[in-house]
PDB file of C-alpha atoms and ligand atoms in Angstrom:
ATOM      1  CA  MET Y  28      -1.548 -23.757  -0.071  1.00  0.00           C
ATOM      2  CA  ASN Y  29      -3.586 -20.666   0.106  1.00  0.00           C
ATOM      3  CA  PRO Y  30      -4.733 -19.934  -3.352  1.00  0.00           C
ATOM      4  CA  PHE Y  31      -4.741 -16.083  -2.826  1.00  0.00           C
ATOM      5  CA  LEU Y  32      -1.163 -15.843  -1.314  1.00  0.00           C
ATOM      6  CA  GLU Y  33       1.533 -14.677  -3.539  1.00  0.00           C
ATOM      7  CA  ILE Y  34       5.081 -14.609  -2.017  1.00  0.00           C
ATOM      8  CA  SER Y  35       7.720 -12.711  -3.787  1.00  0.00           C
ATOM      9  CA  PRO Y  36      10.889 -14.576  -5.031  1.00  0.00           C
ATOM     10  CA  SER Y  37      13.280 -12.929  -2.425  1.00  0.00           C
ATOM     11  CA  VAL Y  38      11.035 -13.544   0.553  1.00  0.00           C
ATOM     12  CA  LYS Y  39      10.246 -17.171  -0.648  1.00  0.00           C
ATOM     13  CA  ALA Y  40      14.017 -17.932  -0.972  1.00  0.00           C
ATOM     14  CA  ALA Y  41      14.731 -16.257   2.511  1.00  0.00           C
ATOM     15  CA  LEU Y  42      11.973 -18.361   4.181  1.00  0.00           C
ATOM     16  CA  SER Y  43      12.989 -21.629   2.594  1.00  0.00           C
ATOM     17  CA  ASN Y  44      16.657 -21.066   3.767  1.00  0.00           C
ATOM     18  CA  GLY Y  45      15.614 -20.066   7.221  1.00  0.00           C
ATOM     19  CA  GLN Y  46      16.802 -16.502   6.764  1.00  0.00           C
ATOM     20  CA  PRO Y  47      15.327 -13.634   8.792  1.00  0.00           C
ATOM     21  CA  VAL Y  48      12.416 -11.919   7.114  1.00  0.00           C
ATOM     22  CA  VAL Y  49      10.511  -8.724   8.428  1.00  0.00           C
ATOM     23  CA  ALA Y  50       7.023  -7.821   7.375  1.00  0.00           C
ATOM     24  CA  LEU Y  51       6.143  -4.163   6.593  1.00  0.00           C
ATOM     25  CA  GLU Y  52       2.661  -2.663   6.309  1.00  0.00           C
ATOM     26  CA  SER Y  53       1.145  -0.445   3.462  1.00  0.00           C
ATOM     27  CA  THR Y  54      -1.469   1.604   5.009  1.00  0.00           C
ATOM     28  CA  ILE Y  55       1.243   3.702   6.332  1.00  0.00           C
ATOM     29  CA  ILE Y  56       2.310   4.188   2.641  1.00  0.00           C
ATOM     30  CA  SER Y  57      -1.048   5.062   1.144  1.00  0.00           C
ATOM     31  CA  HIS Y  58      -2.895   6.660   3.957  1.00  0.00           C
ATOM     32  CA  GLY Y  59      -0.249   7.427   6.639  1.00  0.00           C
ATOM     33  CA  MET Y  60       2.111   9.859   4.715  1.00  0.00           C
ATOM     34  CA  PRO Y  61       1.889  12.157   1.678  1.00  0.00           C
ATOM     35  CA  TYR Y  62       3.477  11.513  -1.524  1.00  0.00           C
ATOM     36  CA  PRO Y  63       6.580  11.513  -2.143  1.00  0.00           C
ATOM     37  CA  GLN Y  64       7.730  11.229   1.300  1.00  0.00           C
ATOM     38  CA  ASN Y  65       5.531   8.018   1.653  1.00  0.00           C
ATOM     39  CA  LEU Y  66       7.466   6.279  -1.287  1.00  0.00           C
ATOM     40  CA  GLU Y  67      10.839   7.400  -0.132  1.00  0.00           C
ATOM     41  CA  THR Y  68      10.147   6.231   3.357  1.00  0.00           C
ATOM     42  CA  ALA Y  69       8.847   2.858   2.270  1.00  0.00           C
ATOM     43  CA  LEU Y  70      12.000   2.162   0.198  1.00  0.00           C
ATOM     44  CA  GLN Y  71      14.285   3.403   2.898  1.00  0.00           C
ATOM     45  CA  VAL Y  72      12.565   1.202   5.424  1.00  0.00           C
ATOM     46  CA  GLU Y  73      13.163  -1.740   3.192  1.00  0.00           C
ATOM     47  CA  GLN Y  74      16.833  -0.889   2.940  1.00  0.00           C
ATOM     48  CA  ALA Y  75      17.174  -0.421   6.787  1.00  0.00           C
ATOM     49  CA  VAL Y  76      15.786  -4.046   7.140  1.00  0.00           C
ATOM     50  CA  ARG Y  77      18.501  -5.210   4.601  1.00  0.00           C
ATOM     51  CA  GLU Y  78      21.277  -3.330   6.235  1.00  0.00           C
ATOM     52  CA  ASN Y  79      20.456  -5.000   9.595  1.00  0.00           C
ATOM     53  CA  GLY Y  80      20.569  -8.497   8.148  1.00  0.00           C
ATOM     54  CA  ALA Y  81      17.050  -9.479   7.207  1.00  0.00           C
ATOM     55  CA  VAL Y  82      14.859  -9.514   4.046  1.00  0.00           C
ATOM     56  CA  PRO Y  83      12.063  -7.033   3.791  1.00  0.00           C
ATOM     57  CA  ALA Y  84       8.469  -8.190   2.941  1.00  0.00           C
ATOM     58  CA  THR Y  85       6.195  -5.226   2.292  1.00  0.00           C
ATOM     59  CA  ILE Y  86       2.545  -6.498   2.303  1.00  0.00           C
ATOM     60  CA  ALA Y  87      -0.522  -5.359   0.397  1.00  0.00           C
ATOM     61  CA  ILE Y  88      -3.406  -6.708  -1.556  1.00  0.00           C
ATOM     62  CA  ILE Y  89      -3.007  -6.235  -5.399  1.00  0.00           C
ATOM     63  CA  GLY Y  90      -4.854  -7.817  -8.285  1.00  0.00           C
ATOM     64  CA  GLY Y  91      -6.852 -10.053  -6.035  1.00  0.00           C
ATOM     65  CA  LYS Y  92      -3.802 -11.515  -4.363  1.00  0.00           C
ATOM     66  CA  LEU Y  93      -2.310 -11.316  -0.737  1.00  0.00           C
ATOM     67  CA  LYS Y  94       1.142 -10.145  -1.707  1.00  0.00           C
ATOM     68  CA  ALA Y  95       4.027 -10.813   0.688  1.00  0.00           C
ATOM     69  CA  GLY Y  96       7.064  -8.995  -0.737  1.00  0.00           C
ATOM     70  CA  LEU Y  97       6.403  -6.141  -3.404  1.00  0.00           C
ATOM     71  CA  ALA Y  98       8.372  -5.071  -6.388  1.00  0.00           C
ATOM     72  CA  GLU Y  99       9.513  -1.358  -6.287  1.00  0.00           C
ATOM     73  CA  ALA Y 100       6.943  -0.487  -8.988  1.00  0.00           C
ATOM     74  CA  GLU Y 101       4.126  -1.768  -6.675  1.00  0.00           C
ATOM     75  CA  ILE Y 102       5.293   0.167  -3.759  1.00  0.00           C
ATOM     76  CA  GLU Y 103       5.469   3.244  -6.059  1.00  0.00           C
ATOM     77  CA  PHE Y 104       1.813   2.648  -7.215  1.00  0.00           C
ATOM     78  CA  LEU Y 105       0.736   2.293  -3.532  1.00  0.00           C
ATOM     79  CA  GLY Y 106       2.486   5.737  -2.844  1.00  0.00           C
ATOM     80  CA  LYS Y 107       1.196   7.559  -5.739  1.00  0.00           C
ATOM     81  CA  THR Y 108      -2.360   6.282  -5.572  1.00  0.00           C
ATOM     82  CA  GLY Y 109      -2.611   7.299  -2.061  1.00  0.00           C
ATOM     83  CA  LEU Y 110      -5.997   7.619  -0.481  1.00  0.00           C
ATOM     84  CA  ALA Y 111      -7.656   5.937  -3.613  1.00  0.00           C
ATOM     85  CA  VAL Y 112      -6.166   2.586  -2.491  1.00  0.00           C
ATOM     86  CA  THR Y 113      -8.734   1.015  -0.087  1.00  0.00           C
ATOM     87  CA  LYS Y 114      -7.440   0.928   3.563  1.00  0.00           C
ATOM     88  CA  ALA Y 115      -7.660  -2.762   4.217  1.00  0.00           C
ATOM     89  CA  SER Y 116      -8.268  -4.430   7.585  1.00  0.00           C
ATOM     90  CA  ARG Y 117      -9.480  -7.923   8.353  1.00  0.00           C
ATOM     91  CA  ARG Y 118     -13.127  -7.323   7.367  1.00  0.00           C
ATOM     92  CA  ASP Y 119     -12.108  -5.852   3.912  1.00  0.00           C
ATOM     93  CA  ILE Y 120      -9.813  -8.681   2.744  1.00  0.00           C
ATOM     94  CA  PRO Y 121     -12.479 -10.968   1.008  1.00  0.00           C
ATOM     95  CA  PHE Y 122     -13.922  -8.074  -0.913  1.00  0.00           C
ATOM     96  CA  LEU Y 123     -10.650  -7.030  -2.315  1.00  0.00           C
ATOM     97  CA  LEU Y 124      -9.932 -10.686  -3.166  1.00  0.00           C
ATOM     98  CA  ASN Y 125     -13.182 -10.684  -5.301  1.00  0.00           C
ATOM     99  CA  ASN Y 126     -13.114  -7.199  -6.852  1.00  0.00           C
ATOM    100  CA  GLY Y 127      -9.276  -7.042  -7.602  1.00  0.00           C
ATOM    101  CA  LYS Y 128      -9.074  -3.544  -6.225  1.00  0.00           C
ATOM    102  CA  PRO Y 129      -5.829  -2.693  -4.435  1.00  0.00           C
ATOM    103  CA  GLY Y 130      -5.741  -2.572  -0.695  1.00  0.00           C
ATOM    104  CA  ALA Y 131      -3.191  -1.104   1.647  1.00  0.00           C
ATOM    105  CA  THR Y 132      -3.106  -3.347   4.624  1.00  0.00           C
ATOM    106  CA  THR Y 133      -3.329  -2.138   8.272  1.00  0.00           C
ATOM    107  CA  VAL Y 134      -1.464  -3.505  11.188  1.00  0.00           C
ATOM    108  CA  ALA Y 135      -4.243  -6.145  11.519  1.00  0.00           C
ATOM    109  CA  ALA Y 136      -4.309  -7.219   7.806  1.00  0.00           C
ATOM    110  CA  THR Y 137      -0.526  -7.191   7.648  1.00  0.00           C
ATOM    111  CA  MET Y 138      -0.298  -9.439  10.570  1.00  0.00           C
ATOM    112  CA  ILE Y 139      -2.808 -12.020   8.987  1.00  0.00           C
ATOM    113  CA  ILE Y 140      -0.863 -12.116   5.753  1.00  0.00           C
ATOM    114  CA  ALA Y 141       2.480 -12.327   7.570  1.00  0.00           C
ATOM    115  CA  GLU Y 142       1.391 -15.313   9.574  1.00  0.00           C
ATOM    116  CA  MET Y 143      -0.055 -17.169   6.468  1.00  0.00           C
ATOM    117  CA  THR Y 144       3.514 -16.405   4.898  1.00  0.00           C
ATOM    118  CA  GLY Y 145       5.347 -17.746   7.922  1.00  0.00           C
ATOM    119  CA  ILE Y 146       6.834 -14.378   8.856  1.00  0.00           C
ATOM    120  CA  ARG Y 147       6.842 -13.710  12.781  1.00  0.00           C
ATOM    121  CA  ILE Y 148       8.201 -10.155  12.958  1.00  0.00           C
ATOM    122  CA  PHE Y 149       6.690  -7.107  11.704  1.00  0.00           C
ATOM    123  CA  ALA Y 150       7.739  -3.460  11.925  1.00  0.00           C
ATOM    124  CA  THR Y 151       5.368  -0.401  11.719  1.00  0.00           C
ATOM    125  CA  GLY Y 152       5.123   3.142  13.121  1.00  0.00           C
ATOM    126  CA  GLY Y 153       2.216   3.108  15.551  1.00  0.00           C
ATOM    127  CA  ILE Y 154      -0.608   0.630  16.092  1.00  0.00           C
ATOM    128  CA  GLY Y 155      -4.352   1.445  16.081  1.00  0.00           C
ATOM    129  CA  GLY Y 156      -6.023   1.403  19.546  1.00  0.00           C
ATOM    130  CA  VAL Y 157      -8.801   2.430  21.703  1.00  0.00           C
ATOM    131  CA  HIS Y 158      -9.951   5.949  20.624  1.00  0.00           C
ATOM    132  CA  ARG Y 159     -10.618   8.685  23.079  1.00  0.00           C
ATOM    133  CA  GLY Y 160     -14.280   8.732  23.744  1.00  0.00           C
ATOM    134  CA  ALA Y 161     -14.541   4.975  22.899  1.00  0.00           C
ATOM    135  CA  SER Y 162     -17.131   4.581  25.793  1.00  0.00           C
ATOM    136  CA  GLU Y 163     -19.529   6.476  23.392  1.00  0.00           C
ATOM    137  CA  THR Y 164     -18.290   5.651  19.942  1.00  0.00           C
ATOM    138  CA  MET Y 165     -16.970   1.972  20.556  1.00  0.00           C
ATOM    139  CA  ASP Y 166     -14.136   2.857  18.178  1.00  0.00           C
ATOM    140  CA  ILE Y 167     -11.452   0.297  18.984  1.00  0.00           C
ATOM    141  CA  SER Y 168      -9.003  -0.579  16.260  1.00  0.00           C
ATOM    142  CA  ALA Y 169      -9.164  -4.104  14.753  1.00  0.00           C
ATOM    143  CA  ASP Y 170      -5.393  -4.073  15.293  1.00  0.00           C
ATOM    144  CA  LEU Y 171      -5.835  -4.991  19.036  1.00  0.00           C
ATOM    145  CA  GLN Y 172      -7.945  -8.031  18.257  1.00  0.00           C
ATOM    146  CA  GLU Y 173      -5.588  -9.203  15.785  1.00  0.00           C
ATOM    147  CA  LEU Y 174      -2.759  -8.891  18.293  1.00  0.00           C
ATOM    148  CA  ALA Y 175      -4.767 -11.168  20.476  1.00  0.00           C
ATOM    149  CA  ARG Y 176      -5.356 -13.873  17.950  1.00  0.00           C
ATOM    150  CA  THR Y 177      -2.417 -13.741  15.406  1.00  0.00           C
ATOM    151  CA  SER Y 178       1.036 -15.131  16.231  1.00  0.00           C
ATOM    152  CA  VAL Y 179       3.186 -12.173  14.944  1.00  0.00           C
ATOM    153  CA  ALA Y 180       5.245  -9.747  17.039  1.00  0.00           C
ATOM    154  CA  VAL Y 181       4.828  -6.160  16.108  1.00  0.00           C
ATOM    155  CA  VAL Y 182       7.567  -3.568  16.560  1.00  0.00           C
ATOM    156  CA  CYS Y 183       5.990  -0.057  16.914  1.00  0.00           C
ATOM    157  CA  ALA Y 184       6.838   3.225  18.714  1.00  0.00           C
ATOM    158  CA  GLY Y 185       3.898   2.878  20.927  1.00  0.00           C
ATOM    159  CA  ALA Y 186       0.556   4.440  20.255  1.00  0.00           C
ATOM    160  CA  LYS Y 187      -0.339   8.012  19.440  1.00  0.00           C
ATOM    161  CA  SER Y 188      -1.969  10.299  21.867  1.00  0.00           C
ATOM    162  CA  ILE Y 189      -4.881  10.625  19.250  1.00  0.00           C
ATOM    163  CA  LEU Y 190      -5.660   7.377  21.334  1.00  0.00           C
ATOM    164  CA  ASP Y 191      -6.592   6.767  24.804  1.00  0.00           C
ATOM    165  CA  ILE Y 192      -3.417   5.074  25.715  1.00  0.00           C
ATOM    166  CA  GLY Y 193      -4.501   3.824  29.106  1.00  0.00           C
ATOM    167  CA  LEU Y 194      -7.529   2.176  27.797  1.00  0.00           C
ATOM    168  CA  THR Y 195      -5.531   0.681  24.893  1.00  0.00           C
ATOM    169  CA  LEU Y 196      -3.196  -1.005  27.427  1.00  0.00           C
ATOM    170  CA  GLU Y 197      -6.053  -2.362  29.359  1.00  0.00           C
ATOM    171  CA  TYR Y 198      -7.487  -3.776  26.364  1.00  0.00           C
ATOM    172  CA  LEU Y 199      -4.255  -5.542  25.442  1.00  0.00           C
ATOM    173  CA  GLU Y 200      -3.974  -6.878  29.010  1.00  0.00           C
ATOM    174  CA  THR Y 201      -7.542  -8.323  28.892  1.00  0.00           C
ATOM    175  CA  HIS Y 202      -6.744 -10.162  25.653  1.00  0.00           C
ATOM    176  CA  GLY Y 203      -3.398 -11.441  26.816  1.00  0.00           C
ATOM    177  CA  VAL Y 204      -1.128  -9.449  24.587  1.00  0.00           C
ATOM    178  CA  PRO Y 205       2.269  -9.029  26.221  1.00  0.00           C
ATOM    179  CA  VAL Y 206       3.576  -5.435  26.005  1.00  0.00           C
ATOM    180  CA  ILE Y 207       7.382  -5.397  25.915  1.00  0.00           C
ATOM    181  CA  GLY Y 208       9.321  -2.036  26.303  1.00  0.00           C
ATOM    182  CA  TYR Y 209      12.639  -2.040  24.575  1.00  0.00           C
ATOM    183  CA  GLN Y 210      15.078  -0.493  26.894  1.00  0.00           C
ATOM    184  CA  THR Y 211      12.203   1.359  28.503  1.00  0.00           C
ATOM    185  CA  ASN Y 212       9.777   0.910  31.373  1.00  0.00           C
ATOM    186  CA  ASP Y 213       7.452   3.723  30.012  1.00  0.00           C
ATOM    187  CA  PHE Y 214       5.215   2.901  27.024  1.00  0.00           C
ATOM    188  CA  PRO Y 215       6.111   5.296  24.343  1.00  0.00           C
ATOM    189  CA  ALA Y 216       3.403   7.637  22.689  1.00  0.00           C
ATOM    190  CA  PHE Y 217       4.756   7.584  19.074  1.00  0.00           C
ATOM    191  CA  TYR Y 218       6.141  11.180  18.812  1.00  0.00           C
ATOM    192  CA  THR Y 219       7.226  11.175  22.423  1.00  0.00           C
ATOM    193  CA  ARG Y 220       9.468   8.567  24.271  1.00  0.00           C
ATOM    194  CA  LYS Y 221       7.057   8.517  27.243  1.00  0.00           C
ATOM    195  CA  SER Y 222       3.322   8.221  27.730  1.00  0.00           C
ATOM    196  CA  GLY Y 223       3.323   7.967  31.523  1.00  0.00           C
ATOM    197  CA  TYR Y 224       1.932   4.455  31.423  1.00  0.00           C
ATOM    198  CA  ALA Y 225       4.092   1.522  32.387  1.00  0.00           C
ATOM    199  CA  VAL Y 226       4.922  -1.390  30.040  1.00  0.00           C
ATOM    200  CA  ASP Y 227       4.280  -4.976  31.377  1.00  0.00           C
ATOM    201  CA  TYR Y 228       8.015  -5.957  30.815  1.00  0.00           C
ATOM    202  CA  CYS Y 229      11.205  -4.040  29.953  1.00  0.00           C
ATOM    203  CA  LEU Y 230      13.831  -6.039  27.997  1.00  0.00           C
ATOM    204  CA  ASN Y 231      17.098  -4.678  26.808  1.00  0.00           C
ATOM    205  CA  SER Y 232      18.359  -6.571  23.822  1.00  0.00           C
ATOM    206  CA  PRO Y 233      16.872  -8.198  20.707  1.00  0.00           C
ATOM    207  CA  SER Y 234      18.089 -11.646  22.008  1.00  0.00           C
ATOM    208  CA  GLU Y 235      16.201 -11.425  25.181  1.00  0.00           C
ATOM    209  CA  ILE Y 236      13.106 -10.482  23.182  1.00  0.00           C
ATOM    210  CA  ALA Y 237      13.686 -13.304  20.896  1.00  0.00           C
ATOM    211  CA  LYS Y 238      13.825 -15.781  23.846  1.00  0.00           C
ATOM    212  CA  VAL Y 239      10.552 -14.531  25.175  1.00  0.00           C
ATOM    213  CA  LEU Y 240       8.838 -14.813  21.999  1.00  0.00           C
ATOM    214  CA  ASN Y 241      10.234 -18.245  21.323  1.00  0.00           C
ATOM    215  CA  ALA Y 242       9.015 -19.479  24.683  1.00  0.00           C
ATOM    216  CA  LYS Y 243       5.459 -18.006  24.111  1.00  0.00           C
ATOM    217  CA  TRP Y 244       5.012 -19.730  20.765  1.00  0.00           C
ATOM    218  CA  LEU Y 245       6.868 -23.094  21.641  1.00  0.00           C
ATOM    219  CA  ALA Y 246       4.612 -23.254  24.744  1.00  0.00           C
ATOM    220  CA  GLY Y 247       1.780 -23.325  22.301  1.00  0.00           C
ATOM    221  CA  LEU Y 248       0.400 -19.885  23.322  1.00  0.00           C
ATOM    222  CA  LYS Y 249      -1.146 -18.336  20.220  1.00  0.00           C
ATOM    223  CA  GLY Y 250      -1.328 -14.638  19.515  1.00  0.00           C
ATOM    224  CA  GLY Y 251       0.934 -11.755  19.111  1.00  0.00           C
ATOM    225  CA  ALA Y 252       3.081  -9.400  21.199  1.00  0.00           C
ATOM    226  CA  LEU Y 253       3.775  -5.783  21.091  1.00  0.00           C
ATOM    227  CA  ILE Y 254       7.314  -4.412  21.243  1.00  0.00           C
ATOM    228  CA  ALA Y 255       7.363  -0.683  21.996  1.00  0.00           C
ATOM    229  CA  ASN Y 256      10.522   1.029  20.690  1.00  0.00           C
ATOM    230  CA  PRO Y 257      10.645   4.730  21.635  1.00  0.00           C
ATOM    231  CA  ILE Y 258      11.667   7.299  18.984  1.00  0.00           C
ATOM    232  CA  PRO Y 259      15.330   8.196  19.326  1.00  0.00           C
ATOM    233  CA  GLU Y 260      15.803  11.199  21.484  1.00  0.00           C
ATOM    234  CA  VAL Y 261      17.427  13.404  18.763  1.00  0.00           C
ATOM    235  CA  HIS Y 262      14.339  13.015  16.657  1.00  0.00           C
ATOM    236  CA  GLU Y 263      11.757  13.681  19.321  1.00  0.00           C
ATOM    237  CA  PRO Y 264       9.770  16.711  18.132  1.00  0.00           C
ATOM    238  CA  GLU Y 265       8.876  19.517  20.510  1.00  0.00           C
ATOM    239  CA  VAL Y 266       6.239  17.820  22.789  1.00  0.00           C
ATOM    240  CA  VAL Y 267       4.118  20.851  23.305  1.00  0.00           C
ATOM    241  CA  SER Y 268       3.433  21.625  19.672  1.00  0.00           C
ATOM    242  CA  VAL Y 269       2.598  18.034  18.865  1.00  0.00           C
ATOM    243  CA  GLN Y 270       0.129  17.764  21.886  1.00  0.00           C
ATOM    244  CA  ALA Y 271      -1.430  21.013  20.929  1.00  0.00           C
ATOM    245  CA  ALA Y 272      -1.959  19.978  17.379  1.00  0.00           C
ATOM    246  CA  THR Y 273      -3.268  16.611  18.533  1.00  0.00           C
ATOM    247  CA  GLU Y 274      -5.910  18.373  20.517  1.00  0.00           C
ATOM    248  CA  VAL Y 275      -6.974  20.720  17.696  1.00  0.00           C
ATOM    249  CA  ALA Y 276      -7.071  17.769  15.324  1.00  0.00           C
ATOM    250  CA  ILE Y 277      -9.336  15.623  17.453  1.00  0.00           C
ATOM    251  CA  ALA Y 278     -11.689  18.566  18.173  1.00  0.00           C
ATOM    252  CA  GLU Y 279     -11.877  19.294  14.268  1.00  0.00           C
ATOM    253  CA  ALA Y 280     -12.589  15.712  13.464  1.00  0.00           C
ATOM    254  CA  GLY Y 281     -15.442  15.695  15.877  1.00  0.00           C
ATOM    255  CA  ARG Y 282     -16.951  18.879  14.470  1.00  0.00           C
ATOM    256  CA  MET Y 283     -16.725  17.484  10.967  1.00  0.00           C
ATOM    257  CA  GLY Y 284     -18.218  14.267  11.991  1.00  0.00           C
ATOM    258  CA  ILE Y 285     -15.486  12.031  10.724  1.00  0.00           C
ATOM    259  CA  ARG Y 286     -15.959   8.312  11.717  1.00  0.00           C
ATOM    260  CA  GLY Y 287     -14.869   4.905  11.369  1.00  0.00           C
ATOM    261  CA  ASN Y 288     -11.738   4.077   9.426  1.00  0.00           C
ATOM    262  CA  GLU Y 289     -11.275   7.481   8.218  1.00  0.00           C
ATOM    263  CA  ILE Y 290     -10.459   8.969  11.722  1.00  0.00           C
ATOM    264  CA  THR Y 291      -6.805   7.785  11.927  1.00  0.00           C
ATOM    265  CA  PRO Y 292      -5.774   9.062   8.406  1.00  0.00           C
ATOM    266  CA  TYR Y 293      -7.505  12.291   9.062  1.00  0.00           C
ATOM    267  CA  LEU Y 294      -5.865  12.909  12.344  1.00  0.00           C
ATOM    268  CA  LEU Y 295      -2.425  12.079  11.048  1.00  0.00           C
ATOM    269  CA  GLY Y 296      -2.827  14.472   8.103  1.00  0.00           C
ATOM    270  CA  LYS Y 297      -4.132  17.323  10.359  1.00  0.00           C
ATOM    271  CA  ILE Y 298      -1.287  16.988  12.713  1.00  0.00           C
ATOM    272  CA  LYS Y 299       1.203  17.006  10.035  1.00  0.00           C
ATOM    273  CA  GLU Y 300      -0.358  20.179   8.695  1.00  0.00           C
ATOM    274  CA  LEU Y 301      -0.594  21.884  12.090  1.00  0.00           C
ATOM    275  CA  THR Y 302       3.122  21.098  13.061  1.00  0.00           C
ATOM    276  CA  GLY Y 303       4.429  22.319   9.735  1.00  0.00           C
ATOM    277  CA  GLY Y 304       5.803  18.870   8.882  1.00  0.00           C
ATOM    278  CA  GLU Y 305       7.620  18.405  12.083  1.00  0.00           C
ATOM    279  CA  SER Y 306       5.460  15.307  12.965  1.00  0.00           C
ATOM    280  CA  LEU Y 307       6.137  13.847   9.505  1.00  0.00           C
ATOM    281  CA  ARG Y 308       9.833  14.132  10.022  1.00  0.00           C
ATOM    282  CA  ALA Y 309       9.633  12.339  13.332  1.00  0.00           C
ATOM    283  CA  ASN Y 310       7.207   9.711  11.967  1.00  0.00           C
ATOM    284  CA  ILE Y 311       9.764   8.861   9.221  1.00  0.00           C
ATOM    285  CA  GLU Y 312      12.593   8.593  11.751  1.00  0.00           C
ATOM    286  CA  LEU Y 313      10.660   6.447  14.210  1.00  0.00           C
ATOM    287  CA  VAL Y 314       9.555   3.922  11.505  1.00  0.00           C
ATOM    288  CA  LEU Y 315      13.325   3.531  10.392  1.00  0.00           C
ATOM    289  CA  ASN Y 316      14.175   2.905  14.000  1.00  0.00           C
ATOM    290  CA  ASN Y 317      11.616   0.216  14.388  1.00  0.00           C
ATOM    291  CA  ALA Y 318      12.751  -1.407  11.053  1.00  0.00           C
ATOM    292  CA  ARG Y 319      16.266  -1.644  12.382  1.00  0.00           C
ATOM    293  CA  LEU Y 320      15.177  -3.148  15.745  1.00  0.00           C
ATOM    294  CA  ALA Y 321      12.784  -5.544  13.954  1.00  0.00           C
ATOM    295  CA  ALA Y 322      15.485  -6.844  11.691  1.00  0.00           C
ATOM    296  CA  ARG Y 323      17.875  -7.432  14.512  1.00  0.00           C
ATOM    297  CA  LEU Y 324      15.150  -9.404  16.282  1.00  0.00           C
ATOM    298  CA  ALA Y 325      14.250 -11.455  13.182  1.00  0.00           C
ATOM    299  CA  VAL Y 326      18.061 -12.293  13.024  1.00  0.00           C
ATOM    300  CA  GLU Y 327      18.008 -13.514  16.668  1.00  0.00           C
ATOM    301  CA  MET Y 328      14.800 -15.603  16.049  1.00  0.00           C
ATOM    302  CA  ALA Y 329      16.284 -17.172  12.936  1.00  0.00           C
ATOM    303  CA  LYS Y 330      19.396 -18.470  15.012  1.00  0.00           C
TER     304      LYS Y 330
HETATM  305  N1  PSU L  24      -1.221   4.939  13.657  1.00  0.00           N
HETATM  306  C1  PSU L  24      -0.237   5.622  13.088  1.00  0.00           C
HETATM  307  N2  PSU L  24       0.130   5.670  11.875  1.00  0.00           N
HETATM  308  C2  PSU L  24      -0.540   4.739  11.036  1.00  0.00           C
HETATM  309  C3  PSU L  24      -1.550   3.946  11.473  1.00  0.00           C
HETATM  310  C4  PSU L  24      -1.976   4.154  12.804  1.00  0.00           C
HETATM  311  O1  PSU L  24       0.325   6.370  13.942  1.00  0.00           O
HETATM  312  O2  PSU L  24      -0.285   4.900   9.764  1.00  0.00           O
HETATM  313  C5  PSU L  24      -2.376   2.968  10.533  1.00  0.00           C
HETATM  314  C6  PSU L  24      -1.837   1.588  10.803  1.00  0.00           C
HETATM  315  O3  PSU L  24      -2.001   0.980   9.464  1.00  0.00           O
HETATM  316  C7  PSU L  24      -2.939   0.986  11.668  1.00  0.00           C
HETATM  317  C8  PSU L  24      -4.217   1.841  11.212  1.00  0.00           C
HETATM  318  O4  PSU L  24      -3.145  -0.370  11.474  1.00  0.00           O
HETATM  319  O5  PSU L  24      -3.776   3.128  10.991  1.00  0.00           O
HETATM  320  C9  PSU L  24      -5.224   1.682  12.274  1.00  0.00           C
HETATM  321  O6  PSU L  24      -6.481   2.334  11.609  1.00  0.00           O
HETATM  322  P1  PSU L  24      -7.841   2.163  12.562  1.00  0.00           P
HETATM  323  O7  PSU L  24      -7.709   3.114  13.669  1.00  0.00           O
HETATM  324  O8  PSU L  24      -8.821   2.600  11.554  1.00  0.00           O
HETATM  325  O9  PSU L  24      -7.960   0.744  13.004  1.00  0.00           O
HETATM  326 MN1   MN L  25     -11.578   2.606  14.190  1.00  0.00          MN
END
């Protein structure tokens, strides 16, 4: 048993009874959305997982422990403390285990802790990817390497156009990560249902996705899979305003010399400001939509 892993009672009970569990990340809470919407959304997402038949396991690092399943007070702490919580990816984990400071786990770190816990399905908003201009900056999210090595399926709404979506998909292909479109042939771009880039495979139901994931892992193929679930049409924001805001935000980040792991939260905040909150509303809806699909998929996997 991993001495750092602390599984909540409800998650532990579900796993030992073979019931479906869905992992949820916490960078989106502390760094991805402002308070109080971050807290409200985190609780609504857990509820959406429950309503669709699975047990939620929000993941974070607290008090020197890798926590799978948080109490409401812990989620509230992550939401209120916001940017003062360390954004924790794979490289940060050992430091937080030693210094006891809180960490909000990225997709990469959440996948690691989910796998340790025995959780195979994980819902988030958008994944990190290859940033635009990466041929110069080499800024490629650790999320992509994690998808290559860690056996957890991540349900997301695609990747934001703050990234180079074409290069992100190339990178995933190189590393053998299957990209599955849920009822779509077009890889979604987070706020928008289409990016113009094709997914590898389109599957139309949670049971078909579950069969493919089971085949992959039963055959001994390690590593993750990406399930791309487009934002519902009714919640898609006006495309032009989001695209314009994205371009302005990227230019501003460049001028201000923002680098490393601060870029993604900076761009998210700036786009929200420039779209008058429209991007935040869309963000909340797409995360809920992903939580519902992930729960239905976890139910199929548990059969
Ligand atoms: N993309 C989003 N919203 C997010 C993130 C990415 O649209 O909240 C967060 C996720 O936690 C993801 C992390 O794992 O940012 C990626 O950060 P970086 O690009 O520094 O690897
Ligand atoms: Mn980065």
